[in-house]
Coordinates of C-alpha atoms in Angstrom, one line a residue:
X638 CA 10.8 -7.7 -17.0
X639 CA 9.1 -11.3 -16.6
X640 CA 9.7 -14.2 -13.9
X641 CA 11.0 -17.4 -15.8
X642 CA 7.8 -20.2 -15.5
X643 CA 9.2 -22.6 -16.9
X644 CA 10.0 -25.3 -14.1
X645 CA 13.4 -25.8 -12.5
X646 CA 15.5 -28.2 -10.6
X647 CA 16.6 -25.9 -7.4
X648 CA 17.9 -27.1 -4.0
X649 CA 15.7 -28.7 -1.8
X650 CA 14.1 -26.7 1.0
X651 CA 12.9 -27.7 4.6
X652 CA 12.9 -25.1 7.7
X653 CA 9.6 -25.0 10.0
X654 CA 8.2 -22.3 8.2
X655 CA 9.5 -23.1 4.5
X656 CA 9.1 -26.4 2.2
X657 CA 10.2 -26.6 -1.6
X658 CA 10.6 -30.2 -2.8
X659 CA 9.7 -30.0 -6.6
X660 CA 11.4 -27.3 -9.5
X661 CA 9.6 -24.1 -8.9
X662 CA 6.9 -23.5 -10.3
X663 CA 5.8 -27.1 -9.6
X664 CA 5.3 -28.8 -13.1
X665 CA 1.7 -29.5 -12.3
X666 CA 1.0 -26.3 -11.8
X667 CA 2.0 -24.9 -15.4
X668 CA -1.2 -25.9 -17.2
X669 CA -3.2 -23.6 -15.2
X670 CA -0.5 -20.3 -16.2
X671 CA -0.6 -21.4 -19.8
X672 CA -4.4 -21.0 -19.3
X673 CA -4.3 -17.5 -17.5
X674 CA -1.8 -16.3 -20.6
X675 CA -4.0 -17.3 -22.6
X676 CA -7.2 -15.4 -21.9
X677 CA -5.9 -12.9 -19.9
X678 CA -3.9 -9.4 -20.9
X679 CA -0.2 -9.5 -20.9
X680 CA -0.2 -6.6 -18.3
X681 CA -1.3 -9.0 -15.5
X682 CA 1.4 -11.5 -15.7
X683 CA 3.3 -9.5 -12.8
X684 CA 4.3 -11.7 -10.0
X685 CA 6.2 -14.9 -9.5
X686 CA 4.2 -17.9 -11.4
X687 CA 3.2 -19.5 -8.1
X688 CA -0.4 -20.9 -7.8
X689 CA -1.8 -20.3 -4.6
X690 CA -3.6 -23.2 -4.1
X691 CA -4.5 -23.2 -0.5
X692 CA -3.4 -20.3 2.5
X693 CA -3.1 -20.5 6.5
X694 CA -1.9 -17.8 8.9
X695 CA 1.6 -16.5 7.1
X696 CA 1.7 -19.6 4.8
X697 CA 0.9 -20.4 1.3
X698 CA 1.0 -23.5 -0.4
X699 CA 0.9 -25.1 -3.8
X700 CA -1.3 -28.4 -5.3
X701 CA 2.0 -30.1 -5.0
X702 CA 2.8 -29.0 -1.1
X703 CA 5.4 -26.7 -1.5
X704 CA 5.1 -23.9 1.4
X705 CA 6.4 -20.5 1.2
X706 CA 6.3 -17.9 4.4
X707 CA 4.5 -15.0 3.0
X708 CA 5.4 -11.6 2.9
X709 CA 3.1 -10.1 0.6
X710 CA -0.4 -10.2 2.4
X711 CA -2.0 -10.7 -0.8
X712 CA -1.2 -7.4 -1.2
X713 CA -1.7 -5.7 1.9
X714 CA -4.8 -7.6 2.3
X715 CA -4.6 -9.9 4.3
X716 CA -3.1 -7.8 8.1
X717 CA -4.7 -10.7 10.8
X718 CA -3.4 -13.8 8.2
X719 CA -4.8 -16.3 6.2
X720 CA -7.9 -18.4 7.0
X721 CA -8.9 -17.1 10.1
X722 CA -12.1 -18.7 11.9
X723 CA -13.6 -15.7 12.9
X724 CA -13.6 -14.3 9.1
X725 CA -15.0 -17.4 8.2
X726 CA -17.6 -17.9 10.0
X727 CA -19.0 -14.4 9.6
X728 CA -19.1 -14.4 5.9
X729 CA -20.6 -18.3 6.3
X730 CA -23.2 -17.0 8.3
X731 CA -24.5 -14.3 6.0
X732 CA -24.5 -16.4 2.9
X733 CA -26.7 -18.6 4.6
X734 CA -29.1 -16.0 5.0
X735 CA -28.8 -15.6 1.2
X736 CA -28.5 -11.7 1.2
X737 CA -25.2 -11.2 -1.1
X738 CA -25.6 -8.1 -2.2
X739 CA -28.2 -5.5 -1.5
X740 CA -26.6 -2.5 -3.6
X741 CA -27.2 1.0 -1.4
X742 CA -30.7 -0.9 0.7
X743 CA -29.7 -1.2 4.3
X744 CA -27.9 -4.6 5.8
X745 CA -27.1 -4.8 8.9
X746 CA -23.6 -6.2 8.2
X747 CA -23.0 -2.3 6.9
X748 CA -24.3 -1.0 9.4
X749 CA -21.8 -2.3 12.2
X750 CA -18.9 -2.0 10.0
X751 CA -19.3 1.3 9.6
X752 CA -20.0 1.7 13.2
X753 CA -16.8 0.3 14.0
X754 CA -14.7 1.7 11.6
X755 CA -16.0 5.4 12.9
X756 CA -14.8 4.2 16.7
X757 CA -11.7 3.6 15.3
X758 CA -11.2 6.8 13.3
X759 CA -9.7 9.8 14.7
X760 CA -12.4 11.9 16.1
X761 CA -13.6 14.6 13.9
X762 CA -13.6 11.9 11.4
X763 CA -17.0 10.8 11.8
X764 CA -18.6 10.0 8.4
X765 CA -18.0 7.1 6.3
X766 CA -18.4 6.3 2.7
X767 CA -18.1 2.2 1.8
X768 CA -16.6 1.4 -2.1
X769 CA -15.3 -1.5 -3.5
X770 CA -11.3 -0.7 -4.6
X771 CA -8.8 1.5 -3.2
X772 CA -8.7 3.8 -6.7
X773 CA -12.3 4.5 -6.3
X774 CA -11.3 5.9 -2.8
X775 CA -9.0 8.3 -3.9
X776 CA -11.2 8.9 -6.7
X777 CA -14.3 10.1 -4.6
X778 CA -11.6 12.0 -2.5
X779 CA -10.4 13.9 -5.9
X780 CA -14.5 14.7 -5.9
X781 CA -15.3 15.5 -2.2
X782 CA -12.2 18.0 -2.2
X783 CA -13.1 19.9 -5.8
X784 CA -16.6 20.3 -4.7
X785 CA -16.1 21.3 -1.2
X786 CA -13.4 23.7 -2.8
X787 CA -16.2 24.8 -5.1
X788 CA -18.3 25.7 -2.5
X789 CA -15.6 28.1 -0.5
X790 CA -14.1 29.8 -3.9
X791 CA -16.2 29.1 -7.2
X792 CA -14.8 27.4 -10.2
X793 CA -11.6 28.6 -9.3
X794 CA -11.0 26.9 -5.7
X795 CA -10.0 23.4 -7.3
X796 CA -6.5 22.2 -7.7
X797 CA -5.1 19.4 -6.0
X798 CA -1.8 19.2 -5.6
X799 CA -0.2 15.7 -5.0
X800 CA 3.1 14.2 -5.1
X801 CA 5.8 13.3 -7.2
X802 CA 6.4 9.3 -6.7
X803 CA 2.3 9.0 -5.7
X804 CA 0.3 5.4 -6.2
X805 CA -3.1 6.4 -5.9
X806 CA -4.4 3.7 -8.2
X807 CA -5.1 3.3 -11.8
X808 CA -8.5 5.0 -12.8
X809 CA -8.4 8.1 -14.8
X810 CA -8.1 10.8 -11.8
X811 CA -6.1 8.5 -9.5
X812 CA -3.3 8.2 -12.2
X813 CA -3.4 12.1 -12.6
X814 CA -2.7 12.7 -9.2
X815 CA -0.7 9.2 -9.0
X816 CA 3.4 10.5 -9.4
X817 CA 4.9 7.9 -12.4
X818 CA 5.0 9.8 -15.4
X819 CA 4.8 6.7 -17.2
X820 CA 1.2 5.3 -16.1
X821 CA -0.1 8.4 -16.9
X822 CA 1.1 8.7 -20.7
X823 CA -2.4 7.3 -22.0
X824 CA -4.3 10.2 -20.2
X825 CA -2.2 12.8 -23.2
X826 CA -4.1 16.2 -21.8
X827 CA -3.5 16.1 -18.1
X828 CA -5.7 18.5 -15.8
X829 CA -3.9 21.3 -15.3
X830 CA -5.1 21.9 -12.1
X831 CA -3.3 19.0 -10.6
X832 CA -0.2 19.8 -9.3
X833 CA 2.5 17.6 -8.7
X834 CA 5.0 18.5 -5.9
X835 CA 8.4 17.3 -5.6
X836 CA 8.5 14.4 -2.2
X837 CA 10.7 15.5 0.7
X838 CA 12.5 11.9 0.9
X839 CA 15.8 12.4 3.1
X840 CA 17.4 9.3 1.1
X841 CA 17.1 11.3 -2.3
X842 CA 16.8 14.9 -1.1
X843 CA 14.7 17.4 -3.4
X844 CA 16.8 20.1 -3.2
X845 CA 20.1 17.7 -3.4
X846 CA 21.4 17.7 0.7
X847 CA 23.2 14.5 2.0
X848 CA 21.6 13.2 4.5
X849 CA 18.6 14.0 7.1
X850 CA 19.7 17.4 8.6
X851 CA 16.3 17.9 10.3
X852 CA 15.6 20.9 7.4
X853 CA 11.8 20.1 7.4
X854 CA 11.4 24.7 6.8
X855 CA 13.8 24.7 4.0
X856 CA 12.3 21.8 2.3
X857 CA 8.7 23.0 3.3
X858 CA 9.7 26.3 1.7
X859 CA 10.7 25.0 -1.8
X860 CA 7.1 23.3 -1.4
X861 CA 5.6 26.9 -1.4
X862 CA 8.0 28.1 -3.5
X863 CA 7.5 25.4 -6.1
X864 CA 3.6 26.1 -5.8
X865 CA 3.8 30.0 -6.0
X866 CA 5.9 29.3 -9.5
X867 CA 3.3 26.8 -10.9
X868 CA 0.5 28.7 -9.7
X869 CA 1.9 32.2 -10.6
X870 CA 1.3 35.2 -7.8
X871 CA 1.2 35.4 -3.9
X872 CA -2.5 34.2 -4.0
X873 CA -2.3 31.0 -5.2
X874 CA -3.4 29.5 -1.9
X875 CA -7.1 30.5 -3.1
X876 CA -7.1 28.6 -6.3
X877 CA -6.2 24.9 -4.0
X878 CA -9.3 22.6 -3.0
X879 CA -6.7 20.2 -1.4
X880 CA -3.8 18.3 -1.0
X881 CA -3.0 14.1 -1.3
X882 CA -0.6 12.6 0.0
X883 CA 0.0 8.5 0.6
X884 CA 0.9 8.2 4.5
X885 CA 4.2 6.6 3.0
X886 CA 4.8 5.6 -0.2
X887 CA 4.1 2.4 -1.2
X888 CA 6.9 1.2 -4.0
X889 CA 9.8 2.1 -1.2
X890 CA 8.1 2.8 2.2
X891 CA 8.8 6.1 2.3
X892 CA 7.7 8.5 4.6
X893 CA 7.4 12.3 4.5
X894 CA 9.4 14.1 7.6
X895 CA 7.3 14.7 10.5
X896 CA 7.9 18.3 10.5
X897 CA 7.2 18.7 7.5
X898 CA 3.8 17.0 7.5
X899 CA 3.3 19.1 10.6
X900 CA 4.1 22.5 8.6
X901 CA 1.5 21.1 5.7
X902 CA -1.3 20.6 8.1
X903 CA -0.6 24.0 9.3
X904 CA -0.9 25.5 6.1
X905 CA -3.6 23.3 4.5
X906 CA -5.9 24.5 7.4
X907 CA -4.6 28.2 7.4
X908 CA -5.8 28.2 3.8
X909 CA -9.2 26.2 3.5
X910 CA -7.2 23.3 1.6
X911 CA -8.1 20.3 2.7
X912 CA -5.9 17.5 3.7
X913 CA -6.4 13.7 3.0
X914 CA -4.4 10.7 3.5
X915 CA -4.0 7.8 1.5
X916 CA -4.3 4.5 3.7
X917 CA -5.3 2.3 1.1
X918 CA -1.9 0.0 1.8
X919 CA -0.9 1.6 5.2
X920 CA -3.7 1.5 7.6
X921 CA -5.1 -1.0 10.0
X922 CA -2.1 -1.6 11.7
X923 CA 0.3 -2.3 9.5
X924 CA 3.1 0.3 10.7
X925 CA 2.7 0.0 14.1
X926 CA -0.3 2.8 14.1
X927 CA -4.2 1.9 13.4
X928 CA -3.6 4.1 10.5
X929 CA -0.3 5.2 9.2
X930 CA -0.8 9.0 9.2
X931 CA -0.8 8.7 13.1
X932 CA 3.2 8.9 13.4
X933 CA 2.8 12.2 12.0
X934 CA 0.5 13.6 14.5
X935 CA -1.9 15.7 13.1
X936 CA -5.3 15.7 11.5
X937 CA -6.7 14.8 8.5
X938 CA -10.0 16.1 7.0
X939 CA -10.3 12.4 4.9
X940 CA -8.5 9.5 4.6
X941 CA -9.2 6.6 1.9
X942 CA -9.3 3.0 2.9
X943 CA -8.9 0.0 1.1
X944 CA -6.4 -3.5 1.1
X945 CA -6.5 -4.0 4.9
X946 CA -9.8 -3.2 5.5
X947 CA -11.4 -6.3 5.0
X948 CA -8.6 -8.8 4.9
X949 CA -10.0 -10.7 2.2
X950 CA -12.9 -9.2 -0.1
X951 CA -13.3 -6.3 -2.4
X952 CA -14.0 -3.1 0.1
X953 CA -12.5 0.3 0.1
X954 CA -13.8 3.1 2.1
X955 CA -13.3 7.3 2.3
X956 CA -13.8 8.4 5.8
X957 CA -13.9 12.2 6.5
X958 CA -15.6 15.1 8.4
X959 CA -19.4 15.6 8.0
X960 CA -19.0 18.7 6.4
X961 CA -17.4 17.3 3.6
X962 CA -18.6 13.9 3.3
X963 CA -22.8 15.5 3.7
X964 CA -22.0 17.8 0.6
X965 CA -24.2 16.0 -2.1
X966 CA -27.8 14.8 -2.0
X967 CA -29.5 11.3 -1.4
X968 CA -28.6 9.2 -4.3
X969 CA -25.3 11.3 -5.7
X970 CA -23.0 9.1 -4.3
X971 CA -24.1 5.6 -5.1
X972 CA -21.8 2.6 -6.4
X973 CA -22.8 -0.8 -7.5
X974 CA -21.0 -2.7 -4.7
X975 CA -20.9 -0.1 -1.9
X976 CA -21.3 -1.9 1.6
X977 CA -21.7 -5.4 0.1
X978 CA -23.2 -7.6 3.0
X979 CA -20.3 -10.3 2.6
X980 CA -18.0 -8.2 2.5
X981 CA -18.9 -6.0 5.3
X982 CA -19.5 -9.6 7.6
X983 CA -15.4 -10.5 6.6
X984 CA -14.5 -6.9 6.9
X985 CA -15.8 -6.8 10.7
X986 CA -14.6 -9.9 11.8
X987 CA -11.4 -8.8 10.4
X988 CA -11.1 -5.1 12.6
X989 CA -11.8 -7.0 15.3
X990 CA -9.1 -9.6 15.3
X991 CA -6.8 -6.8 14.8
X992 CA -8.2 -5.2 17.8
X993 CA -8.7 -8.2 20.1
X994 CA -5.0 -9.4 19.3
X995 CA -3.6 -6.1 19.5
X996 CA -1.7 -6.6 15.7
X997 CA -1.1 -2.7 15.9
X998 CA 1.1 -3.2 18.9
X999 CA 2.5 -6.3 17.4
X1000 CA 3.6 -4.5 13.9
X1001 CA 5.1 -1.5 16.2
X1002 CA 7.4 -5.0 18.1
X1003 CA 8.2 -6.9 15.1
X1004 CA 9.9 -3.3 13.7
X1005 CA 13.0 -4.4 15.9
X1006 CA 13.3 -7.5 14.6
X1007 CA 12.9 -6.5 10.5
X1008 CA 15.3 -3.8 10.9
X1009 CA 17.9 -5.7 12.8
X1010 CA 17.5 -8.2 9.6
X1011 CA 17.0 -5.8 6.6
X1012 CA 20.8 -4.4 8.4
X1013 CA 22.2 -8.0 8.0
X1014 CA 21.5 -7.6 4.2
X1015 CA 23.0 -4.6 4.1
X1016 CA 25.8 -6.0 5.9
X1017 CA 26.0 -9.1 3.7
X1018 CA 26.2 -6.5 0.4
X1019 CA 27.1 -3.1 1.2
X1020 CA 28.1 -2.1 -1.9
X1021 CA 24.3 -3.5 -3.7
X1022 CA 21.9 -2.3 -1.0
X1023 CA 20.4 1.3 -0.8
X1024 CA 18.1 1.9 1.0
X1025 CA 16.5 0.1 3.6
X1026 CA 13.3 1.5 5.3
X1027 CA 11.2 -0.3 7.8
X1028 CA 8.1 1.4 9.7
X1029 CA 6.2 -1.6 11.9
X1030 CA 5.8 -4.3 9.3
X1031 CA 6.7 -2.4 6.2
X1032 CA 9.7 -3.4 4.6
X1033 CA 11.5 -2.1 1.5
X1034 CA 15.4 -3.0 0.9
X1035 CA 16.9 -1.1 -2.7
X1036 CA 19.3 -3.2 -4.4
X1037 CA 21.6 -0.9 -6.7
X1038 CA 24.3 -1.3 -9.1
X1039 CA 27.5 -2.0 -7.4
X1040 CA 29.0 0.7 -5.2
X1041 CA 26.3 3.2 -7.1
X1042 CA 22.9 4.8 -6.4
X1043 CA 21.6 3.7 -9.4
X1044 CA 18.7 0.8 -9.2
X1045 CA 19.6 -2.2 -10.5
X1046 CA 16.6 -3.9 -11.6
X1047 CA 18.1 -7.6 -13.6
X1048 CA 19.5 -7.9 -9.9
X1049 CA 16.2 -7.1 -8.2
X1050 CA 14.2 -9.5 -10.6
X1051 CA 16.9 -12.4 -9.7
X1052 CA 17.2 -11.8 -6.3
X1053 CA 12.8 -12.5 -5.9
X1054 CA 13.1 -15.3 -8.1
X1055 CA 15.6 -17.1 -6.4
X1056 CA 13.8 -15.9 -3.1
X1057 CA 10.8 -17.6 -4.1
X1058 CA 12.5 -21.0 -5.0
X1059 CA 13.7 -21.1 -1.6
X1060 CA 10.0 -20.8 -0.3
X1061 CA 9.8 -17.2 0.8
X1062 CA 7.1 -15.4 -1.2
X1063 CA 7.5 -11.7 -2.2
X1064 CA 6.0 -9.0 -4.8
X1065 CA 7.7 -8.3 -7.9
X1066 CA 10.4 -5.8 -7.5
X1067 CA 8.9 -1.8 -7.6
X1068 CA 10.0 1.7 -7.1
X1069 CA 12.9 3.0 -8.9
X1070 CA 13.9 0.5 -11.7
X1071 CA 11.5 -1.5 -10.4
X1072 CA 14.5 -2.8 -7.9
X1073 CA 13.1 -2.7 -4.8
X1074 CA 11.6 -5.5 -2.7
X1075 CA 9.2 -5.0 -0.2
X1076 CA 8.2 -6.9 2.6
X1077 CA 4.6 -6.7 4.5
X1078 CA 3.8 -10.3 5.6
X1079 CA 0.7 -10.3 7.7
X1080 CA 0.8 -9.1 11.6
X1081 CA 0.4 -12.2 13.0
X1082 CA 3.7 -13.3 11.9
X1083 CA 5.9 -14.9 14.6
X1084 CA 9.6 -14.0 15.1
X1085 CA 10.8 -16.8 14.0
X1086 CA 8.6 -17.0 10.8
X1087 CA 10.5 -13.3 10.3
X1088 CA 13.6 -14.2 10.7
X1089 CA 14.0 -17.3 8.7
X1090 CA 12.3 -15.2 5.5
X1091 CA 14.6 -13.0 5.8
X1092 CA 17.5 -15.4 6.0
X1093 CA 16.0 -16.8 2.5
X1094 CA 16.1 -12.8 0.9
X1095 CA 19.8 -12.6 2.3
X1096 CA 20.9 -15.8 0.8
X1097 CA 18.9 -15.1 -2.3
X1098 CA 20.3 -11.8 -2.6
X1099 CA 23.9 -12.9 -1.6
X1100 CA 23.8 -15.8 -4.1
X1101 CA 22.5 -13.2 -6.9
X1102 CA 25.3 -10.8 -6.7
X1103 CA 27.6 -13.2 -7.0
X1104 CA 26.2 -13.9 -10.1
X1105 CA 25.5 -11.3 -11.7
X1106 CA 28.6 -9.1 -10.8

């Protein structure tokens, strides 16, 4: 499905936090769409036809001053807001020094970043690895567990298994251990030594149970039971180099069962497997943990890093144990972009707004006040909502067909649009469908910022049902 772009008369908005007083998108801002359809694949035109023109804080505004409260981040980008000074200045300051870019040479930008980032890793966690995109993180992850696999069993110590559901990006090896069948039709012959494992959500149990019963060994054992089929034999524990999993996953903000994250860790490390986390759109604060893995209370052997670590720029990061990050030689691991000195200047500044304004603490508050809201939808339209999640400042509300499980996507689609003419900015719908919207404005949203975009989703939503059904 695409958003309408062609401009249209809707109601007049004005709240502190919202402004719309032209048809959406704003006439003057259609030349500059036509353009980008133009030149640029048909695959990119995703997301409501807005033109950012200018950002502050939790706001974004187009050339003709229309405001929307933003719940996007970018895209999980930007955690401490929008034109902060502190970011700005950093990366001023090093382009006046006219080092850009100093491929794998020392900077010293790199050099604190990294520094940092280790202080705020678990411990044990003490190597880190700077990239440019989250998919190369998971990518060099894919790498650093095979070879490390390798090295404890031979050529035969190197599946991965991974998880039905899975974003991991859109590279070759991400999409193979990526779960949508569909992004991954291209690849046609699929490693075999991937393994994709069915997701222990409690809203659409594996193994068919209504509701959470706190089952986290019966859904663990169709894990190894599912494995021990795939695999073949009572041995197949020696033919895994390691296991990905996203801390929750990103299209509906789900999250794996504590306990049964606590059985995997068990087993991974029982079994030389090694574990990694996917915080490309989890970490730095953004669930009310540094990282997001941290609810579940165990430990990691890597995580991958990307979106929220720099809060503006390219950057992406792997961060792991030396024993597994010191596995090749100087010069094996190399990458065009890796610890760009601008990059690394916004990406420090960044971490330490987060830390100096406590944003982690924030997120955990602000989980009050979007749950209480995301209810109120439901409320508003029992019979079209299923489900809601909410984890810190992760958001994701399912709209269905009526009085059904089934997504409804039309609605979905119509519910953002109309969201988005009453000045509340959100992603395209994903997940199931796609049909459900997420919400992840940036952590230094205020209450009452909150709460009036999510009055603007419950009207939009409300107004679309009507419609439609």
């Amino acid at each position: 499905m695409e958003f309408n772009w062609q401009p249209r008369e809707v109601p007049e908005v004005s709240t502190p936090y919202r402004r719309i007083k032209t048809k959406i998108p704003a006439p003057e801002t259609v030349p500059i769409l036509e353009r980008l359809r133009r030149v640029e694949p048909r695959a990119t035109v995703s997301q409501p036809p807005i033109v950012w023109h200018r950002a502050e804080g939790f706001s974004i505004y187009d050339r003709a001053g229309n405001k929307w409260v933003d719940f996007t981040s970018g895209v999980l980008v930007a955690n401490a807001g929008y034109k902060r000074e502190k970011m700005y200045e950093a990366m001023l300051n090093q382009l006046e020094t006219g080092v850009w870019h100093t491929f794998l040479f020392a900077n010293e930008p790199r050099a604190r970043f990294v520094e940092k980032l280790k202080e705020v890793a678990p411990p044990g966690l003490d190597v880190v690895f700077l990239l440019t995109t989250g998919s190369e993180s998971t990518e060099h992850a894919l790498k650093l567990m095979r070879t490390f696999g390798r090295g404890l069993g031979g050529n035969k110590k190197i599946g991965i298994v991974c998880f039905e559901g899975a974003f991991h990006g859109r590279t070759l090896g991400a999409q193979q251990i990526g779960g949508t069948p569909s992004l991954k039709e291209w690849i046609v012959n699929l490693d075999p030594d991937i393994h994709q494992a069915p997701f222990p959500d409690c809203h659409r149990c594996p193994v068919g149970k209504e509701g959470y019963a706190e089952c986290e060994d019966e859904c663990f054992g169709q894990f190894l039971s599912f494995l021990e089929e795939r695999l073949g034999g009572k041995d197949y524990q020696g033919r895994l180099a390691g296991v990905i999993t996203e801390s929750y996953q990103g299209g509906e903000a789900r999250f794996m069962p504590k306990g049964y994250v606590e059985r995997l860790a068990e087993w991974c490390r029982a079994n030389q497997i090694l574990l990694t986390f996917d915080e490309v759109q989890a970490g730095f604060g953004r669930t009310g943990e540094f990282f997001a893995f941290q609810h579940y209370g165990v430990e990691p052997d890597l995580i991958c890093c990307g979106k929220g670590i720099s809060g503006c720029l390219p950057l992406s990061a792997v961060i792991g144990r030396g024993e597994i990050m010191r596995q090749f030689p100087p010069g094996a691991l190399t990458n065009t972009h890796s610890g760009n000195p601008v990059s690394c200047a916004a990406a420090l500044a960044h971490l330490e707004l987060i830390l100096e304004e406590d944003l982690v603490s924030k997120a955990q508050a602000m989980e009050a006040v979007l749950r209480e809201e995301a209810e109120a939808i439901a409320r508003a339209c029992p019979d079209i909502v299923w489900p809601i999640r909410v984890r810190g400042l992760v958001g994701a509300i399912g709209l269905v067909e009526p009085n059904t499980k089934n997504p409804a996507p039309a609605l979905a689609f119509a519910a953002v649009q109309r969201a988005v003419e009453k000045g509340l900015m959100l992603f395209a719908p994903v997940g199931p469908g796609p049909a459900t919207i997420k919400i992840n404005p940036p952590l230094i949203i205020t209450e009452e910022a909150l709460r009036d975009g999510m009055a603007a989703l419950r009207e939009a939503i409300v107004e679309c049902r009507r419609e439609l059904y």
